[in-house]
Short mmCIF file of N, CA and C in Angstrom, two decimals:
data_model
loop_
_atom_site.label_atom_id
_atom_site.label_comp_id
_atom_site.label_asym_id
_atom_site.label_seq_id
_atom_site.Cartn_x
_atom_site.Cartn_y
_atom_site.Cartn_z
N MET A 1 -41.37 110.38 -124.32
CA MET A 1 -41.70 111.46 -125.73
C MET A 1 -41.92 110.39 -126.68
N SER A 2 -42.70 110.85 -127.51
CA SER A 2 -43.03 110.19 -128.74
C SER A 2 -42.33 110.73 -129.81
N VAL A 3 -42.14 109.76 -130.84
CA VAL A 3 -40.91 110.37 -131.88
C VAL A 3 -42.09 110.19 -133.44
N LYS A 4 -41.84 110.54 -134.41
CA LYS A 4 -42.42 110.47 -135.78
C LYS A 4 -41.38 109.52 -136.52
N VAL A 5 -42.20 108.76 -137.17
CA VAL A 5 -41.44 107.67 -138.20
C VAL A 5 -40.49 108.63 -139.43
N SER A 6 -40.61 109.66 -139.66
CA SER A 6 -39.18 110.76 -140.31
C SER A 6 -37.86 110.98 -139.46
N GLU A 7 -38.33 110.57 -137.95
CA GLU A 7 -37.49 111.01 -136.92
C GLU A 7 -36.74 109.59 -136.57
N LEU A 8 -36.63 108.55 -137.31
CA LEU A 8 -36.33 107.40 -136.75
C LEU A 8 -34.93 107.09 -137.88
N VAL A 9 -34.10 106.49 -136.60
CA VAL A 9 -32.54 106.70 -137.24
C VAL A 9 -32.15 105.15 -136.83
N PRO A 10 -31.29 104.65 -137.50
CA PRO A 10 -30.79 103.04 -137.18
C PRO A 10 -30.17 103.37 -135.57
N ASP A 11 -30.33 101.82 -134.99
CA ASP A 11 -30.04 101.66 -133.55
C ASP A 11 -30.69 102.65 -132.47
N MET A 12 -31.55 103.01 -132.85
CA MET A 12 -32.45 103.75 -131.29
C MET A 12 -33.25 102.82 -130.46
N ASN A 13 -33.38 103.23 -129.18
CA ASN A 13 -33.78 102.51 -128.10
C ASN A 13 -34.92 103.19 -127.77
N GLU A 14 -35.66 102.64 -126.92
CA GLU A 14 -36.92 103.28 -126.03
C GLU A 14 -37.43 103.79 -127.02
N VAL A 15 -37.82 103.43 -128.19
CA VAL A 15 -38.94 104.36 -129.13
C VAL A 15 -40.16 104.09 -128.61
N ASN A 16 -41.12 105.28 -128.35
CA ASN A 16 -42.11 105.70 -128.41
C ASN A 16 -42.95 106.16 -129.70
N ILE A 17 -43.82 105.45 -130.27
CA ILE A 17 -44.43 105.77 -131.60
C ILE A 17 -45.84 105.92 -131.80
N LYS A 18 -46.75 106.63 -132.35
CA LYS A 18 -48.05 106.35 -132.44
C LYS A 18 -48.24 106.49 -133.99
N VAL A 19 -48.85 104.98 -134.43
CA VAL A 19 -48.75 104.65 -135.88
C VAL A 19 -50.21 103.99 -136.41
N ARG A 20 -50.54 104.26 -137.77
CA ARG A 20 -51.59 103.35 -138.22
C ARG A 20 -51.03 102.54 -139.16
N VAL A 21 -51.82 101.11 -138.95
CA VAL A 21 -51.29 99.59 -139.30
C VAL A 21 -51.81 99.87 -140.91
N LEU A 22 -50.82 100.10 -141.74
CA LEU A 22 -51.53 99.65 -143.35
C LEU A 22 -51.34 98.45 -143.92
N GLU A 23 -50.23 97.78 -143.26
CA GLU A 23 -50.42 96.36 -143.90
C GLU A 23 -50.09 95.25 -142.84
N ALA A 24 -51.13 94.25 -142.22
CA ALA A 24 -50.11 93.45 -141.22
C ALA A 24 -49.98 91.90 -142.34
N GLY A 25 -49.02 91.29 -141.66
CA GLY A 25 -48.49 90.13 -142.54
C GLY A 25 -49.15 89.00 -141.38
N GLU A 26 -49.04 87.84 -141.88
CA GLU A 26 -48.99 86.85 -141.06
C GLU A 26 -47.96 86.28 -140.23
N LEU A 27 -47.99 85.35 -139.30
CA LEU A 27 -47.18 84.70 -138.54
C LEU A 27 -46.15 84.10 -138.80
N LYS A 28 -44.87 84.21 -138.80
CA LYS A 28 -43.82 83.32 -138.93
C LYS A 28 -42.97 82.91 -138.23
N GLU A 29 -42.25 81.96 -138.26
CA GLU A 29 -41.47 80.76 -137.59
C GLU A 29 -40.45 81.13 -138.20
N ILE A 30 -39.39 81.66 -137.24
CA ILE A 30 -37.79 81.23 -138.16
C ILE A 30 -36.66 80.49 -137.03
N GLN A 31 -35.90 80.34 -137.71
CA GLN A 31 -34.77 79.72 -137.14
C GLN A 31 -33.53 80.89 -136.57
N THR A 32 -32.99 80.64 -135.59
CA THR A 32 -32.09 81.99 -134.67
C THR A 32 -30.92 81.08 -134.27
N PHE A 33 -30.04 81.66 -133.88
CA PHE A 33 -29.00 80.79 -133.16
C PHE A 33 -29.50 80.78 -131.85
N ARG A 34 -30.55 81.20 -131.20
CA ARG A 34 -30.77 81.09 -130.12
C ARG A 34 -32.14 79.94 -130.07
N GLY A 35 -32.82 79.18 -131.08
CA GLY A 35 -33.36 78.53 -131.36
C GLY A 35 -34.82 78.87 -132.17
N PRO A 36 -35.65 78.67 -132.53
CA PRO A 36 -36.92 78.84 -133.37
C PRO A 36 -37.37 80.19 -132.40
N ARG A 37 -37.99 81.48 -133.46
CA ARG A 37 -38.74 82.64 -132.92
C ARG A 37 -39.89 82.60 -133.51
N THR A 38 -40.84 83.47 -133.02
CA THR A 38 -42.34 83.83 -134.28
C THR A 38 -42.31 85.29 -134.00
N LEU A 39 -42.57 85.46 -135.28
CA LEU A 39 -42.24 87.03 -135.34
C LEU A 39 -43.71 87.43 -136.40
N SER A 40 -44.21 88.42 -136.33
CA SER A 40 -44.85 89.13 -137.80
C SER A 40 -44.54 90.12 -138.19
N GLU A 41 -44.68 91.03 -139.31
CA GLU A 41 -44.06 91.87 -140.03
C GLU A 41 -45.69 92.77 -140.28
N ALA A 42 -45.44 94.32 -140.33
CA ALA A 42 -46.05 95.26 -140.78
C ALA A 42 -45.81 96.40 -140.75
N VAL A 43 -46.58 97.02 -142.02
CA VAL A 43 -46.21 98.72 -142.16
C VAL A 43 -47.07 99.38 -141.86
N VAL A 44 -46.42 100.53 -141.08
CA VAL A 44 -47.13 101.07 -139.84
C VAL A 44 -46.72 102.48 -140.84
N GLY A 45 -47.24 103.70 -140.27
CA GLY A 45 -47.05 105.00 -140.72
C GLY A 45 -47.87 106.03 -140.00
N ASP A 46 -46.96 107.21 -140.15
CA ASP A 46 -47.67 108.15 -139.73
C ASP A 46 -48.11 109.44 -140.37
N GLU A 47 -47.80 110.57 -139.88
CA GLU A 47 -48.58 112.01 -140.86
C GLU A 47 -46.91 112.28 -141.48
N THR A 48 -46.18 111.65 -141.11
CA THR A 48 -44.55 111.83 -141.62
C THR A 48 -43.92 110.91 -142.69
N GLY A 49 -44.37 109.43 -142.79
CA GLY A 49 -43.95 108.59 -143.64
C GLY A 49 -44.41 107.27 -143.03
N ARG A 50 -43.63 106.35 -143.45
CA ARG A 50 -44.51 104.76 -143.30
C ARG A 50 -42.30 104.02 -142.89
N VAL A 51 -43.22 102.79 -141.93
CA VAL A 51 -41.85 101.94 -142.08
C VAL A 51 -42.36 100.33 -141.65
N THR A 52 -41.53 99.41 -141.89
CA THR A 52 -41.52 98.25 -141.66
C THR A 52 -41.41 98.17 -140.22
N LEU A 53 -42.70 97.14 -139.42
CA LEU A 53 -42.17 96.97 -137.67
C LEU A 53 -42.25 95.54 -138.11
N THR A 54 -41.54 95.07 -137.23
CA THR A 54 -41.54 93.74 -136.88
C THR A 54 -42.09 93.76 -135.26
N LEU A 55 -42.72 92.62 -135.05
CA LEU A 55 -43.42 92.16 -133.70
C LEU A 55 -42.75 90.59 -133.49
N TRP A 56 -41.76 90.69 -132.44
CA TRP A 56 -41.38 89.63 -132.25
C TRP A 56 -42.34 88.76 -130.64
N GLY A 57 -41.77 87.17 -130.98
CA GLY A 57 -42.72 86.96 -129.55
C GLY A 57 -44.53 87.15 -128.83
N GLU A 58 -44.40 87.46 -128.04
CA GLU A 58 -46.02 87.58 -127.54
C GLU A 58 -46.37 88.44 -128.65
N HIS A 59 -45.90 89.41 -129.20
CA HIS A 59 -46.35 90.22 -130.10
C HIS A 59 -46.92 90.19 -130.99
N ALA A 60 -46.14 89.08 -131.90
CA ALA A 60 -46.41 88.87 -132.98
C ALA A 60 -48.12 88.40 -133.33
N GLY A 61 -48.58 89.07 -134.14
CA GLY A 61 -50.21 88.67 -135.20
C GLY A 61 -51.18 89.53 -134.14
N LYS A 62 -50.52 90.09 -133.15
CA LYS A 62 -51.46 91.20 -132.53
C LYS A 62 -52.13 91.86 -132.88
N ILE A 63 -52.12 92.80 -133.93
CA ILE A 63 -52.81 94.19 -134.74
C ILE A 63 -53.19 93.44 -136.17
N SER A 64 -53.85 94.36 -136.33
CA SER A 64 -54.57 94.06 -137.96
C SER A 64 -54.51 95.23 -138.72
N THR A 65 -54.68 95.27 -140.23
CA THR A 65 -54.69 96.37 -140.68
C THR A 65 -55.89 97.38 -140.69
N GLY A 66 -55.52 98.37 -140.40
CA GLY A 66 -56.47 99.79 -140.05
C GLY A 66 -56.27 100.36 -138.62
N ASP A 67 -55.27 99.22 -137.89
CA ASP A 67 -55.56 99.84 -136.25
C ASP A 67 -54.84 100.88 -136.04
N ALA A 68 -55.13 101.69 -135.21
CA ALA A 68 -54.26 102.48 -134.63
C ALA A 68 -53.58 102.17 -133.05
N VAL A 69 -52.37 102.35 -133.24
CA VAL A 69 -51.79 101.58 -132.29
C VAL A 69 -50.44 102.71 -131.61
N GLU A 70 -50.36 102.36 -130.30
CA GLU A 70 -49.16 103.02 -129.67
C GLU A 70 -48.50 101.96 -129.46
N ILE A 71 -46.62 102.11 -129.85
CA ILE A 71 -45.72 101.13 -129.31
C ILE A 71 -44.80 101.87 -128.36
N LYS A 72 -44.66 101.10 -127.17
CA LYS A 72 -43.76 102.06 -126.18
C LYS A 72 -42.37 100.96 -125.92
N ASN A 73 -41.46 101.54 -126.10
CA ASN A 73 -39.94 100.65 -125.56
C ASN A 73 -39.54 100.26 -127.07
N GLY A 74 -39.83 100.20 -127.94
CA GLY A 74 -39.26 99.75 -129.68
C GLY A 74 -37.82 100.24 -129.79
N TYR A 75 -37.28 99.86 -130.95
CA TYR A 75 -36.06 99.62 -131.10
C TYR A 75 -35.79 99.63 -132.38
N THR A 76 -35.03 100.65 -132.91
CA THR A 76 -34.61 100.53 -134.55
C THR A 76 -33.51 99.70 -134.71
N ARG A 77 -33.10 98.97 -135.86
CA ARG A 77 -32.52 98.48 -136.45
C ARG A 77 -32.32 98.24 -138.21
N VAL A 78 -31.27 98.15 -138.80
CA VAL A 78 -31.25 98.60 -140.54
C VAL A 78 -31.02 96.51 -140.54
N PHE A 79 -32.00 96.63 -141.41
CA PHE A 79 -31.99 95.12 -141.90
C PHE A 79 -32.45 95.33 -143.55
N ARG A 80 -31.77 94.39 -144.29
CA ARG A 80 -31.45 94.53 -145.56
C ARG A 80 -32.06 96.12 -146.25
N GLY A 81 -30.85 96.77 -145.92
CA GLY A 81 -30.52 98.04 -146.29
C GLY A 81 -31.89 99.32 -145.92
N GLU A 82 -32.99 98.80 -145.06
CA GLU A 82 -33.57 99.69 -144.43
C GLU A 82 -34.08 99.98 -142.87
N ILE A 83 -34.28 100.81 -142.53
CA ILE A 83 -34.59 100.99 -141.24
C ILE A 83 -35.72 100.39 -140.77
N ARG A 84 -35.83 99.21 -139.91
CA ARG A 84 -36.77 98.76 -139.27
C ARG A 84 -37.23 98.98 -138.01
N LEU A 85 -38.09 98.95 -137.26
CA LEU A 85 -38.75 99.48 -135.83
C LEU A 85 -39.33 97.96 -135.81
N ASN A 86 -38.48 97.58 -134.25
CA ASN A 86 -38.95 96.51 -133.92
C ASN A 86 -39.58 96.24 -132.43
N LEU A 87 -40.55 95.37 -132.16
CA LEU A 87 -40.69 95.40 -130.86
C LEU A 87 -40.56 93.92 -130.07
N GLY A 88 -39.84 93.95 -129.07
CA GLY A 88 -39.79 92.58 -128.31
C GLY A 88 -40.45 92.95 -127.45
N SER A 89 -39.22 91.55 -126.53
CA SER A 89 -40.05 91.16 -125.19
C SER A 89 -40.10 92.57 -124.04
N ARG A 90 -39.62 93.49 -123.99
CA ARG A 90 -39.26 94.83 -123.37
C ARG A 90 -40.28 96.15 -123.52
N GLY A 91 -41.12 95.60 -124.71
CA GLY A 91 -41.71 96.51 -125.25
C GLY A 91 -42.99 95.99 -125.33
N THR A 92 -44.23 97.37 -125.32
CA THR A 92 -45.73 97.18 -125.40
C THR A 92 -46.38 97.87 -126.80
N ILE A 93 -47.42 97.12 -126.91
CA ILE A 93 -48.07 97.55 -127.89
C ILE A 93 -49.47 97.75 -127.61
N GLU A 94 -50.27 98.97 -127.76
CA GLU A 94 -51.69 98.99 -127.64
C GLU A 94 -52.41 99.88 -128.29
N LYS A 95 -53.61 99.28 -128.61
CA LYS A 95 -54.51 99.90 -129.47
C LYS A 95 -54.87 101.54 -128.91
N ILE A 96 -55.11 102.62 -129.95
CA ILE A 96 -55.45 103.85 -129.31
C ILE A 96 -56.76 104.48 -130.10
N GLU A 97 -57.24 105.61 -129.26
CA GLU A 97 -58.13 106.20 -130.39
C GLU A 97 -57.77 106.56 -131.91
N ASP A 98 -58.72 106.33 -132.84
CA ASP A 98 -58.18 106.42 -134.37
C ASP A 98 -58.12 108.20 -134.66
N SER A 99 -58.44 108.92 -134.01
CA SER A 99 -58.16 110.53 -133.94
C SER A 99 -56.81 110.53 -133.82
N GLU A 100 -56.36 109.64 -132.90
CA GLU A 100 -54.64 109.94 -132.62
C GLU A 100 -53.90 110.15 -133.67
N VAL A 101 -54.01 109.16 -134.67
CA VAL A 101 -53.05 109.32 -135.99
C VAL A 101 -54.34 109.30 -137.08
N PRO A 102 -53.28 109.81 -138.19
CA PRO A 102 -53.65 109.84 -139.68
C PRO A 102 -54.41 108.82 -140.35
N SER A 103 -55.34 109.08 -141.15
CA SER A 103 -55.99 107.48 -141.41
C SER A 103 -54.68 107.36 -142.61
N MET A 104 -55.32 105.96 -142.97
CA MET A 104 -54.77 104.93 -143.99
C MET A 104 -53.92 105.73 -145.38
N GLU A 105 -55.05 106.70 -145.85
CA GLU A 105 -55.12 107.53 -147.23
C GLU A 105 -53.99 108.92 -146.66
N GLU A 106 -54.17 109.01 -145.69
CA GLU A 106 -52.96 110.30 -145.49
C GLU A 106 -51.83 109.84 -144.76
N VAL A 107 -51.36 109.02 -144.97
CA VAL A 107 -49.82 108.50 -144.66
C VAL A 107 -49.07 108.26 -145.94
N PRO A 108 -47.77 109.35 -145.69
CA PRO A 108 -47.00 109.28 -147.15
C PRO A 108 -46.44 108.05 -147.42
N GLU A 109 -45.65 107.85 -148.66
CA GLU A 109 -44.97 107.03 -149.10
C GLU A 109 -43.39 106.74 -148.58
N GLU A 110 -43.31 108.18 -147.96
CA GLU A 110 -41.97 108.04 -147.20
C GLU A 110 -41.48 107.41 -146.44
N THR A 111 -39.91 106.55 -146.47
CA THR A 111 -39.49 105.90 -145.54
C THR A 111 -38.29 106.36 -145.11
N PRO A 112 -38.00 106.70 -143.73
CA PRO A 112 -36.69 106.67 -143.63
C PRO A 112 -35.27 105.97 -143.89
N GLN A 113 -34.52 106.97 -144.17
CA GLN A 113 -33.35 106.32 -145.07
C GLN A 113 -31.89 106.30 -143.97
N VAL A 114 -31.34 105.21 -144.63
CA VAL A 114 -29.97 104.43 -143.67
C VAL A 114 -29.37 106.01 -144.13
N PRO A 115 -28.41 106.75 -143.32
CA PRO A 115 -27.37 107.74 -143.31
C PRO A 115 -26.24 106.90 -144.20
N GLU A 116 -25.58 107.62 -145.12
CA GLU A 116 -24.39 107.57 -145.91
C GLU A 116 -23.59 106.75 -145.26
N GLY A 117 -22.75 106.04 -145.19
CA GLY A 117 -21.54 105.90 -144.58
C GLY A 117 -21.95 104.90 -143.35
N TYR A 118 -23.38 104.44 -143.50
CA TYR A 118 -23.36 104.10 -141.66
C TYR A 118 -23.02 102.37 -141.46
N GLU A 119 -22.33 102.21 -140.62
CA GLU A 119 -21.69 100.96 -140.27
C GLU A 119 -22.51 100.43 -138.74
N PRO A 120 -22.99 99.56 -139.07
CA PRO A 120 -23.54 98.71 -137.91
C PRO A 120 -22.95 98.55 -137.06
N PRO A 121 -22.98 98.66 -135.45
CA PRO A 121 -22.34 98.48 -134.47
C PRO A 121 -22.36 97.05 -134.22
N ARG A 122 -20.67 96.51 -133.89
CA ARG A 122 -20.32 95.14 -133.77
C ARG A 122 -21.08 94.49 -132.30
N ARG A 123 -21.60 93.37 -132.26
CA ARG A 123 -22.31 92.55 -131.21
C ARG A 123 -22.28 91.47 -130.94
N GLY A 124 -20.61 91.67 -129.99
CA GLY A 124 -20.53 89.98 -129.53
C GLY A 124 -19.88 89.22 -130.72
N GLY A 125 -20.12 87.86 -130.37
CA GLY A 125 -19.47 86.82 -131.90
C GLY A 125 -18.23 86.70 -132.05
N ARG A 126 -17.94 86.11 -132.81
CA ARG A 126 -16.16 85.83 -132.97
C ARG A 126 -15.61 87.30 -133.50
N ASP A 127 -14.47 87.26 -133.39
CA ASP A 127 -13.37 88.69 -133.65
C ASP A 127 -12.81 87.96 -134.79
N PHE A 128 -13.24 88.12 -136.18
CA PHE A 128 -12.73 87.44 -136.72
C PHE A 128 -11.15 88.23 -137.73
N ARG A 129 -10.79 89.59 -136.99
CA ARG A 129 -9.63 90.20 -137.13
C ARG A 129 -8.44 89.22 -136.75
N ARG A 130 -9.05 88.24 -135.39
CA ARG A 130 -8.13 87.12 -135.03
C ARG A 130 -8.49 85.67 -135.48
N GLY A 131 -8.41 85.49 -136.45
CA GLY A 131 -8.63 84.43 -137.11
C GLY A 131 -9.56 83.67 -136.84
N GLY A 132 -11.03 84.20 -136.30
CA GLY A 132 -11.96 83.50 -135.72
C GLY A 132 -12.31 83.26 -134.49
N ARG A 133 -11.01 83.66 -133.79
CA ARG A 133 -10.95 83.39 -132.36
C ARG A 133 -11.39 84.33 -131.45
N SER A 134 -12.09 84.20 -130.48
CA SER A 134 -12.57 85.40 -129.27
C SER A 134 -11.52 85.41 -128.55
N TYR A 135 -10.36 84.73 -128.47
CA TYR A 135 -9.36 84.73 -127.52
C TYR A 135 -8.37 84.58 -127.89
N THR A 136 -6.96 84.76 -127.25
CA THR A 136 -5.77 85.19 -127.51
C THR A 136 -5.16 83.44 -127.17
N ARG A 137 -4.78 82.86 -128.96
CA ARG A 137 -4.05 81.71 -128.39
C ARG A 137 -2.55 81.55 -128.08
N ARG A 138 -2.34 81.06 -127.01
CA ARG A 138 -1.18 80.62 -126.62
C ARG A 138 0.06 79.97 -127.50
N ARG A 139 0.91 80.60 -127.94
CA ARG A 139 2.05 80.34 -128.60
C ARG A 139 2.74 79.36 -127.87
N TYR A 140 3.36 78.16 -127.96
CA TYR A 140 4.25 77.27 -127.36
C TYR A 140 5.92 77.48 -128.29
#
């Protein structure tokens, strides 16, 4: 089932959405804890609003301003205080008929808002409540 931009909330998975590309950014390479990764960012939207899309890996740089696309199996995360749509290795992006999404002029300025009091889920890493150790240290 397809969702609309206005329905996006933090930490959604398996997001399927049809959007118009309003701005397509350049390829970037960033350093992560897993090593260098390639990405590109774009602003996309539908008749309910707009959102920043981050394309990771093989998807980076595959879209242009004005394209009508369908994203399947995307996911949302909060980055720098805003909800962002992401497309990684498990997702797909395909160009679709222009008539399936509104024109660039018909996309409103509204963006999905992070709910008040939102706390991101903990994702692995060290447990700082135990002094930075992810294990219990034996005392002798």
